[in-house]
mmCIF file of C-alpha atoms in Angstrom:
data_model
loop_
_atom_site.group_PDB
_atom_site.id
_atom_site.type_symbol
_atom_site.label_atom_id
_atom_site.label_comp_id
_atom_site.label_asym_id
_atom_site.label_seq_id
_atom_site.Cartn_x
_atom_site.Cartn_y
_atom_site.Cartn_z
ATOM 1 C CA MET A 1 -123.692 -94.019 -68.595
ATOM 2 C CA SER A 2 -123.845 -91.787 -71.671
ATOM 3 C CA ASN A 3 -121.181 -92.109 -74.390
ATOM 4 C CA GLN A 4 -120.174 -88.508 -73.715
ATOM 5 C CA MET A 5 -119.543 -89.182 -69.989
ATOM 6 C CA HIS A 6 -117.655 -92.358 -70.820
ATOM 7 C CA ASP A 7 -115.436 -90.543 -73.303
ATOM 8 C CA HIS A 8 -114.748 -87.852 -70.696
ATOM 9 C CA ILE A 9 -113.694 -90.421 -68.098
ATOM 10 C CA VAL A 10 -111.428 -92.212 -70.576
ATOM 11 C CA LYS A 11 -109.833 -88.934 -71.667
ATOM 12 C CA SER A 12 -109.322 -87.852 -68.047
ATOM 13 C CA TYR A 13 -107.609 -91.218 -67.244
ATOM 14 C CA ASP A 14 -105.444 -90.922 -70.386
ATOM 15 C CA ASP A 15 -104.468 -87.363 -69.402
ATOM 16 C CA GLU A 16 -103.462 -88.557 -65.892
ATOM 17 C CA GLN A 17 -101.371 -91.364 -67.432
ATOM 18 C CA ARG A 18 -99.656 -88.885 -69.697
ATOM 19 C CA ARG A 19 -98.949 -86.592 -66.785
ATOM 20 C CA LEU A 20 -97.453 -89.485 -64.915
ATOM 21 C CA LEU A 21 -95.206 -90.346 -67.800
ATOM 22 C CA ASP A 22 -94.156 -86.696 -68.299
ATOM 23 C CA GLU A 23 -93.369 -86.308 -64.604
ATOM 24 C CA THR A 24 -91.203 -89.419 -64.575
ATOM 25 C CA LEU A 25 -89.333 -88.357 -67.705
ATOM 26 C CA ARG A 26 -88.770 -84.836 -66.238
ATOM 27 C CA MET A 27 -87.482 -86.377 -63.023
ATOM 28 C CA GLY A 28 -85.138 -88.572 -65.092
ATOM 29 C CA GLU A 29 -83.773 -85.648 -67.020
ATOM 30 C CA ILE A 30 -83.106 -83.721 -63.850
ATOM 31 C CA ALA A 31 -81.212 -86.644 -62.395
ATOM 32 C CA ALA A 32 -79.166 -87.012 -65.609
ATOM 33 C CA ALA A 33 -78.336 -83.328 -65.547
ATOM 34 C CA GLN A 34 -77.417 -83.553 -61.870
ATOM 35 C CA LEU A 35 -74.995 -86.414 -62.573
ATOM 36 C CA GLU A 36 -73.401 -84.466 -65.493
ATOM 37 C CA SER A 37 -73.015 -81.432 -63.264
ATOM 38 C CA ALA A 38 -71.422 -83.559 -60.501
ATOM 39 C CA LEU A 39 -68.903 -85.003 -62.941
ATOM 40 C CA ASP A 40 -68.151 -81.475 -64.107
ATOM 41 C CA VAL A 41 -67.488 -80.091 -60.604
ATOM 42 C CA VAL A 42 -65.148 -82.968 -59.892
ATOM 43 C CA GLN A 43 -63.053 -81.968 -62.854
ATOM 44 C CA ARG A 44 -63.268 -78.212 -62.135
ATOM 45 C CA ARG A 45 -62.789 -78.669 -58.338
ATOM 46 C CA ASP A 46 -65.655 -76.256 -57.734
ATOM 47 C CA ASP A 47 -66.998 -76.472 -54.182
ATOM 48 C CA LYS A 48 -69.719 -73.857 -54.684
ATOM 49 C CA ALA A 49 -71.180 -75.653 -57.680
ATOM 50 C CA ALA A 50 -71.022 -78.945 -55.692
ATOM 51 C CA GLU A 51 -73.143 -77.346 -52.932
ATOM 52 C CA ARG A 52 -75.826 -76.343 -55.461
ATOM 53 C CA ILE A 53 -75.968 -79.882 -56.781
ATOM 54 C CA ILE A 54 -76.402 -81.255 -53.287
ATOM 55 C CA ALA A 55 -79.186 -78.765 -52.639
ATOM 56 C CA ASN A 56 -80.913 -79.567 -55.942
ATOM 57 C CA ASP A 57 -81.441 -83.162 -54.885
ATOM 58 C CA GLU A 58 -84.533 -81.940 -53.053
ATOM 59 C CA ALA A 59 -86.244 -81.240 -56.452
ATOM 60 C CA ILE A 60 -85.854 -84.968 -57.466
ATOM 61 C CA ASP A 61 -87.249 -86.084 -54.057
ATOM 62 C CA ALA A 62 -90.237 -83.717 -54.466
ATOM 63 C CA LEU A 63 -90.980 -85.085 -57.919
ATOM 64 C CA GLU A 64 -90.889 -88.666 -56.606
ATOM 65 C CA GLN A 65 -93.514 -87.640 -54.002
ATOM 66 C CA GLU A 66 -95.700 -86.103 -56.777
ATOM 67 C CA ILE A 67 -95.400 -89.340 -58.836
ATOM 68 C CA SER A 68 -96.357 -91.495 -55.782
ATOM 69 C CA HIS A 69 -99.434 -89.288 -55.338
ATOM 70 C CA ASP A 70 -100.409 -89.594 -58.984
ATOM 71 C CA VAL A 71 -99.874 -93.367 -58.878
ATOM 72 C CA MET A 72 -102.285 -93.649 -55.967
ATOM 73 C CA LYS A 73 -104.898 -91.654 -57.838
ATOM 74 C CA LEU A 74 -104.633 -93.867 -60.894
ATOM 75 C CA ALA A 75 -104.605 -97.066 -58.890
ATOM 76 C CA LEU A 76 -107.883 -96.116 -57.233
ATOM 77 C CA ARG A 77 -109.524 -95.846 -60.658
ATOM 78 C CA GLY A 78 -109.573 -99.641 -61.067
ATOM 79 C CA PRO A 79 -106.969 -100.001 -63.885
ATOM 80 C CA MET A 80 -106.929 -102.834 -66.417
ATOM 81 C CA ALA A 81 -103.919 -105.113 -66.781
ATOM 82 C CA ARG A 82 -101.864 -102.925 -69.145
ATOM 83 C CA ASP A 83 -102.724 -99.807 -67.167
ATOM 84 C CA LEU A 84 -101.693 -101.502 -63.954
ATOM 85 C CA ARG A 85 -98.321 -102.359 -65.492
ATOM 86 C CA GLU A 86 -97.871 -98.724 -66.436
ATOM 87 C CA ILE A 87 -98.619 -97.704 -62.826
ATOM 88 C CA LEU A 88 -96.228 -100.291 -61.354
ATOM 89 C CA ALA A 89 -93.479 -99.438 -63.846
ATOM 90 C CA ALA A 90 -93.795 -95.720 -63.162
ATOM 91 C CA ILE A 91 -93.386 -96.088 -59.428
ATOM 92 C CA ARG A 92 -90.440 -98.475 -59.805
ATOM 93 C CA ILE A 93 -88.723 -96.225 -62.342
ATOM 94 C CA ALA A 94 -89.286 -93.175 -60.156
ATOM 95 C CA SER A 95 -87.587 -95.009 -57.271
ATOM 96 C CA ASP A 96 -84.552 -95.828 -59.467
ATOM 97 C CA ILE A 97 -84.300 -92.256 -60.653
ATOM 98 C CA GLU A 98 -84.485 -90.988 -57.081
ATOM 99 C CA ARG A 99 -81.519 -93.226 -56.240
ATOM 100 C CA VAL A 100 -79.583 -91.810 -59.264
ATOM 101 C CA GLY A 101 -80.181 -88.317 -57.820
ATOM 102 C CA ASP A 102 -78.775 -89.494 -54.513
ATOM 103 C CA TYR A 103 -75.696 -90.855 -56.172
ATOM 104 C CA ALA A 104 -75.158 -87.579 -58.067
ATOM 105 C CA ALA A 105 -75.397 -85.690 -54.785
ATOM 106 C CA ASN A 106 -72.974 -88.170 -53.189
ATOM 107 C CA VAL A 107 -70.435 -87.549 -55.963
ATOM 108 C CA ALA A 108 -70.754 -83.813 -55.452
ATOM 109 C CA LYS A 109 -70.267 -84.203 -51.675
ATOM 110 C CA ARG A 110 -67.196 -86.355 -52.154
ATOM 111 C CA SER A 111 -65.771 -83.817 -54.613
ATOM 112 C CA THR A 112 -65.466 -81.203 -51.855
ATOM 113 C CA ALA A 113 -63.456 -83.642 -49.722
ATOM 114 C CA LEU A 114 -61.375 -84.669 -52.761
ATOM 115 C CA ASN A 115 -60.523 -80.979 -53.367
ATOM 116 C CA LEU A 116 -58.529 -80.959 -50.045
ATOM 117 C CA SER A 117 -55.907 -83.210 -51.775
ATOM 118 C CA PRO A 118 -53.770 -82.479 -54.867
ATOM 119 C CA PRO A 119 -55.405 -83.276 -58.180
ATOM 120 C CA LEU A 120 -55.279 -86.920 -59.308
ATOM 121 C CA PRO A 121 -54.969 -88.056 -62.967
ATOM 122 C CA HIS A 122 -57.659 -90.689 -62.409
ATOM 123 C CA VAL A 123 -60.393 -88.068 -62.378
ATOM 124 C CA ALA A 124 -60.397 -88.442 -66.199
ATOM 125 C CA GLY A 125 -61.225 -92.112 -65.778
ATOM 126 C CA LEU A 126 -64.032 -91.245 -63.388
ATOM 127 C CA HIS A 127 -65.475 -88.759 -65.932
ATOM 128 C CA ALA A 128 -65.321 -91.439 -68.688
ATOM 129 C CA LEU A 129 -67.191 -93.862 -66.475
ATOM 130 C CA GLY A 130 -69.761 -91.172 -65.626
ATOM 131 C CA THR A 131 -70.255 -90.322 -69.286
ATOM 132 C CA LEU A 132 -71.172 -93.982 -69.960
ATOM 133 C CA ALA A 133 -73.627 -94.008 -67.055
ATOM 134 C CA VAL A 134 -75.313 -90.751 -68.198
ATOM 135 C CA LYS A 135 -75.730 -92.182 -71.681
ATOM 136 C CA GLN A 136 -77.317 -95.324 -70.207
ATOM 137 C CA LEU A 137 -79.760 -93.282 -68.229
ATOM 138 C CA ARG A 138 -80.759 -90.968 -71.099
ATOM 139 C CA ASP A 139 -81.150 -93.847 -73.529
ATOM 140 C CA VAL A 140 -83.315 -95.881 -71.141
ATOM 141 C CA LEU A 141 -85.548 -92.828 -70.602
ATOM 142 C CA VAL A 142 -86.122 -92.644 -74.345
ATOM 143 C CA ALA A 143 -86.921 -96.414 -74.322
ATOM 144 C CA TYR A 144 -89.436 -95.767 -71.498
ATOM 145 C CA ARG A 145 -90.989 -92.827 -73.342
ATOM 146 C CA ASP A 146 -91.352 -94.818 -76.601
ATOM 147 C CA ASN A 147 -92.044 -98.323 -75.184
ATOM 148 C CA ASP A 148 -88.980 -99.343 -77.128
ATOM 149 C CA ILE A 149 -87.944 -102.774 -75.788
ATOM 150 C CA GLU A 150 -85.097 -103.114 -78.338
ATOM 151 C CA LEU A 151 -83.423 -99.936 -77.049
ATOM 152 C CA ALA A 152 -84.127 -101.041 -73.514
ATOM 153 C CA GLN A 153 -82.362 -104.365 -74.185
ATOM 154 C CA ARG A 154 -79.357 -102.537 -75.682
ATOM 155 C CA VAL A 155 -79.109 -100.456 -72.549
ATOM 156 C CA ARG A 156 -79.342 -103.574 -70.439
ATOM 157 C CA ASP A 157 -76.634 -105.373 -72.498
ATOM 158 C CA ARG A 158 -74.362 -102.283 -72.361
ATOM 159 C CA ASP A 159 -74.258 -102.386 -68.570
ATOM 160 C CA ALA A 160 -71.323 -104.771 -69.051
ATOM 161 C CA GLU A 161 -69.359 -101.828 -70.566
ATOM 162 C CA VAL A 162 -70.053 -99.769 -67.402
ATOM 163 C CA ASP A 163 -68.888 -102.683 -65.278
ATOM 164 C CA THR A 164 -65.654 -103.074 -67.324
ATOM 165 C CA ALA A 165 -64.874 -99.380 -67.035
ATOM 166 C CA TYR A 166 -65.584 -99.437 -63.304
ATOM 167 C CA THR A 167 -63.412 -102.547 -62.739
ATOM 168 C CA GLY A 168 -60.544 -100.951 -64.721
ATOM 169 C CA LEU A 169 -60.669 -97.728 -62.711
ATOM 170 C CA PHE A 170 -60.961 -99.703 -59.408
ATOM 171 C CA ARG A 171 -57.741 -101.660 -60.200
ATOM 172 C CA GLU A 172 -55.911 -98.469 -61.271
ATOM 173 C CA LEU A 173 -56.790 -96.724 -58.037
ATOM 174 C CA LEU A 174 -55.711 -99.726 -55.919
ATOM 175 C CA THR A 175 -52.402 -99.894 -57.702
ATOM 176 C CA TYR A 176 -51.834 -96.180 -57.292
ATOM 177 C CA MET A 177 -52.536 -96.394 -53.533
ATOM 178 C CA MET A 178 -50.057 -99.281 -53.121
ATOM 179 C CA GLU A 179 -47.396 -97.246 -54.937
ATOM 180 C CA ASP A 180 -47.965 -94.006 -53.059
ATOM 181 C CA ALA A 181 -49.486 -94.123 -49.589
ATOM 182 C CA ARG A 182 -49.995 -90.326 -49.658
ATOM 183 C CA SER A 183 -52.697 -90.873 -52.280
ATOM 184 C CA ILE A 184 -54.796 -93.230 -50.168
ATOM 185 C CA THR A 185 -57.294 -90.639 -48.870
ATOM 186 C CA ALA A 186 -57.913 -89.045 -52.286
ATOM 187 C CA CYS A 187 -58.096 -92.409 -54.047
ATOM 188 C CA THR A 188 -60.598 -93.730 -51.481
ATOM 189 C CA HIS A 189 -62.904 -90.765 -52.242
ATOM 190 C CA LEU A 190 -62.582 -91.583 -55.968
ATOM 191 C CA LEU A 191 -63.357 -95.255 -55.299
ATOM 192 C CA PHE A 192 -66.561 -94.391 -53.533
ATOM 193 C CA MET A 193 -67.527 -91.967 -56.302
ATOM 194 C CA ALA A 194 -66.788 -94.596 -58.981
ATOM 195 C CA LYS A 195 -68.961 -97.112 -57.104
ATOM 196 C CA ASN A 196 -71.817 -94.577 -56.978
ATOM 197 C CA ILE A 197 -71.578 -94.090 -60.754
ATOM 198 C CA GLU A 198 -71.468 -97.853 -61.351
ATOM 199 C CA ARG A 199 -74.669 -98.149 -59.370
ATOM 200 C CA VAL A 200 -76.302 -95.561 -61.649
ATOM 201 C CA GLY A 201 -75.644 -97.998 -64.462
ATOM 202 C CA ASP A 202 -77.401 -100.698 -62.396
ATOM 203 C CA HIS A 203 -80.441 -98.484 -61.920
ATOM 204 C CA ALA A 204 -80.554 -97.789 -65.679
ATOM 205 C CA THR A 205 -80.630 -101.541 -66.154
ATOM 206 C CA ASN A 206 -83.485 -101.773 -63.617
ATOM 207 C CA ILE A 207 -85.412 -99.185 -65.711
ATOM 208 C CA ALA A 208 -84.728 -101.138 -68.893
ATOM 209 C CA GLU A 209 -86.126 -104.232 -67.236
ATOM 210 C CA ASN A 210 -89.225 -102.281 -66.200
ATOM 211 C CA VAL A 211 -89.734 -101.194 -69.832
ATOM 212 C CA TRP A 212 -89.633 -104.900 -70.763
ATOM 213 C CA PHE A 213 -92.197 -105.583 -68.040
ATOM 214 C CA LEU A 214 -94.363 -102.733 -69.241
ATOM 215 C CA VAL A 215 -94.466 -104.023 -72.802
ATOM 216 C CA LYS A 216 -94.106 -107.795 -72.345
ATOM 217 C CA GLY A 217 -95.635 -108.440 -68.930
ATOM 218 C CA ASP A 218 -94.271 -111.574 -67.259
ATOM 219 C CA GLU A 219 -92.445 -112.884 -70.295
ATOM 220 C CA PRO A 220 -88.960 -113.930 -69.132
ATOM 221 C CA LEU A 221 -85.977 -111.628 -69.874
ATOM 222 C CA PRO A 222 -83.005 -112.920 -71.822
ATOM 223 C CA PRO A 223 -79.776 -113.501 -69.769
ATOM 224 C CA ARG A 224 -77.404 -110.587 -69.223
ATOM 225 C CA GLU A 225 -73.605 -110.455 -68.889
ATOM 226 C CA LYS A 226 -71.995 -108.768 -65.873
ATOM 227 C CA ARG A 227 -68.340 -107.683 -65.784
ATOM 228 C CA ASP A 228 -67.903 -106.048 -62.399
ATOM 229 C CA THR A 229 -65.270 -108.323 -60.860
ATOM 230 C CA THR A 230 -64.243 -106.030 -58.010
ATOM 231 C CA ASN A 231 -65.977 -108.247 -55.462
ATOM 232 C CA THR A 232 -63.963 -111.300 -56.464
ATOM 233 C CA THR A 233 -60.525 -112.248 -55.116
ATOM 234 C CA ALA A 234 -59.037 -112.344 -58.642
ATOM 235 C CA SER A 235 -59.746 -108.665 -59.162
ATOM 236 C CA VAL A 236 -57.275 -107.432 -56.507
#
């Protein structure tokens, strides 16, 4: 094989890897924007905007399909170890981002049901929780783009903050329902929305761990703190 042909093949492979990264980052930004918009429509009680967010989830699903297709093309090229990690990380990260898009759509759907009840003060707490989750997602996308394992580790460590905020809101909503039975339906919608947002934080953590895998391979991850105590008896 001539040097010129070899250089062309290497450049073509590099271009395809760059396209895969760009597609995954674009998918992540769409998901982050969707989540921000969902939080906004909850505050504004805007059913029309919620319907647009639900419809836009198809764009994220379509991008995941494109990424899966590109991953297959790269895998068939006989990648080396580092290249294979990039391929595996991309498909895992795309799957996490797709779930974030689903959660954003779920929050938007719940918001239309929530709007049938009088406004609740706890919407502010939901927005604060969502803001933390969006920051986690955006930061971990930067870590993925830059192969920055230190930033990825900070995102992973900060998941405890998301858990703490979620647990606090969970307890507030339970207390409010016990004090006023008329609020049970609306608070239940908020509880489901809060859990969706907490799961966004978990998926950001998954992405952070895939950044570690991408850079470090099978080197063990350091331990991580969890503060979601809503599944324990003591939290009620």
